[in-house]
Amino acid sequence: MGPGASALSDEEKRAEKLRQEGNICFNKDRFQAAIDAYTAAITLCPKVPVYWTNRALCHRKRNDWTRVEEDSRKAIQLDHYSVKAHYMLGLALLQKQEYSEGVKELEKALDLGRGANPNGYMVEEIWEELAKAKYLEWEEESTQRSWELQSLKEACEVALKEKGFLDDPIVSIVSRLQHLELLGQVFQKAAEDDTPSEVPDFLCCKITLDILRDPVITPSGVSYERAVLLDHLEKVGNFDPITREPLEPSQLVPNLAIREAVHAYLDKHGWAYKTESN
């Protein structure tokens, strides 16, 4: 035991043993047995956040979202920086169709996860869930906007007809077509933001070619997805993938300008959240 370390109490030792038993049950898909073990651990030591998040994960496996929310909120009270607690609370809120609050919790989990381990599996998992939620949110809103634009376009066509532009024999066929074409262009322009296209290159990672989520810039001036570049440096070598200049992880700097540009782009073009899982 090192200097300053304190011995675990009997309750803490028993609680830890129960947690380990719960983990074994969870890995064997015996979720109720795992819940019982974590509950016993919580009874002994109610201020340990991991016991609450572990139990919340069991409830998630059983689709008991009310209890997922309850346990996640308790874990956050004990540890406001718990990635898993914010993540599972976000999922529970999305299940309740509280999309705005759910997305906020997922975004909080994503920021915390990136800070703890930017290329960890949970960061990717959280992003997938966040992207799915944001895409569904955009899909619902864009459908409504599309319906409203179509209704307005039809109303404008009726108004032109009533004004005599479409039926007046004095007005040439060319003029009529010009008015209709102009009307179509106006509404096509209005629908552009909701029409999928290619994401601008400067917003995409130079390795994956996907839209950047957590961009970093190298001394060479090239921006990459942080987790992808860290993986490259670890597995391939300490050099910039594009310029081949020597590169160490400590030299990476968050590209806040590109990150803000990506957020602004996604806010305006929600279809860009589209992923294979969507």
mmCIF file of N, CA and C in Angstrom, residues 134-135 138 193-194 265-274:
data_model
loop_
_atom_site.group_PDB
_atom_site.id
_atom_site.type_symbol
_atom_site.label_atom_id
_atom_site.label_comp_id
_atom_site.label_asym_id
_atom_site.label_seq_id
_atom_site.Cartn_x
_atom_site.Cartn_y
_atom_site.Cartn_z
ATOM 1 N N LYS A 134 -29.888 13.178 -34.610
ATOM 2 C CA LYS A 134 -29.916 14.443 -35.347
ATOM 3 C C LYS A 134 -30.471 14.254 -36.757
ATOM 4 N N TYR A 135 -30.161 13.106 -37.375
ATOM 5 C CA TYR A 135 -30.682 12.841 -38.716
ATOM 6 C C TYR A 135 -32.201 12.663 -38.679
ATOM 7 N N TRP A 138 -33.769 16.011 -38.264
ATOM 8 C CA TRP A 138 -33.779 16.748 -39.524
ATOM 9 C C TRP A 138 -34.824 16.177 -40.476
ATOM 10 N N ASP A 193 -31.132 23.722 -48.897
ATOM 11 C CA ASP A 193 -30.510 23.276 -47.647
ATOM 12 C C ASP A 193 -30.936 21.865 -47.270
ATOM 13 N N ASP A 194 -32.144 21.473 -47.675
ATOM 14 C CA ASP A 194 -32.663 20.152 -47.347
ATOM 15 C C ASP A 194 -32.404 19.124 -48.442
ATOM 16 N N TYR A 265 -22.481 24.004 -40.466
ATOM 17 C CA TYR A 265 -22.906 23.291 -41.671
ATOM 18 C C TYR A 265 -23.948 22.231 -41.334
ATOM 19 N N LEU A 266 -23.704 21.465 -40.271
ATOM 20 C CA LEU A 266 -24.638 20.415 -39.877
ATOM 21 C C LEU A 266 -25.963 20.994 -39.385
ATOM 22 N N ASP A 267 -25.899 22.135 -38.705
ATOM 23 C CA ASP A 267 -27.136 22.781 -38.256
ATOM 24 C C ASP A 267 -28.012 23.171 -39.445
ATOM 25 N N LYS A 268 -27.367 23.524 -40.555
ATOM 26 C CA LYS A 268 -28.098 23.974 -41.738
ATOM 27 C C LYS A 268 -28.420 22.830 -42.689
ATOM 28 N N HIS A 269 -27.587 21.780 -42.683
ATOM 29 C CA HIS A 269 -27.750 20.650 -43.598
ATOM 30 C C HIS A 269 -27.797 19.351 -42.792
ATOM 31 N N GLY A 270 -28.915 19.113 -42.122
ATOM 32 C CA GLY A 270 -29.035 17.948 -41.246
ATOM 33 C C GLY A 270 -28.867 16.616 -41.950
ATOM 34 N N TRP A 271 -29.078 16.560 -43.258
ATOM 35 C CA TRP A 271 -28.901 15.308 -44.004
ATOM 36 C C TRP A 271 -27.457 14.814 -43.929
ATOM 37 N N ALA A 272 -26.508 15.716 -43.621
ATOM 38 C CA ALA A 272 -25.099 15.324 -43.567
ATOM 39 C C ALA A 272 -24.789 14.455 -42.354
ATOM 40 N N TYR A 273 -25.753 14.299 -41.445
ATOM 41 C CA TYR A 273 -25.589 13.386 -40.312
ATOM 42 C C TYR A 273 -25.812 11.940 -40.753
ATOM 43 N N LYS A 274 -26.226 11.751 -41.992
ATOM 44 C CA LYS A 274 -26.546 10.405 -42.473
ATOM 45 C C LYS A 274 -25.366 9.458 -42.311
#
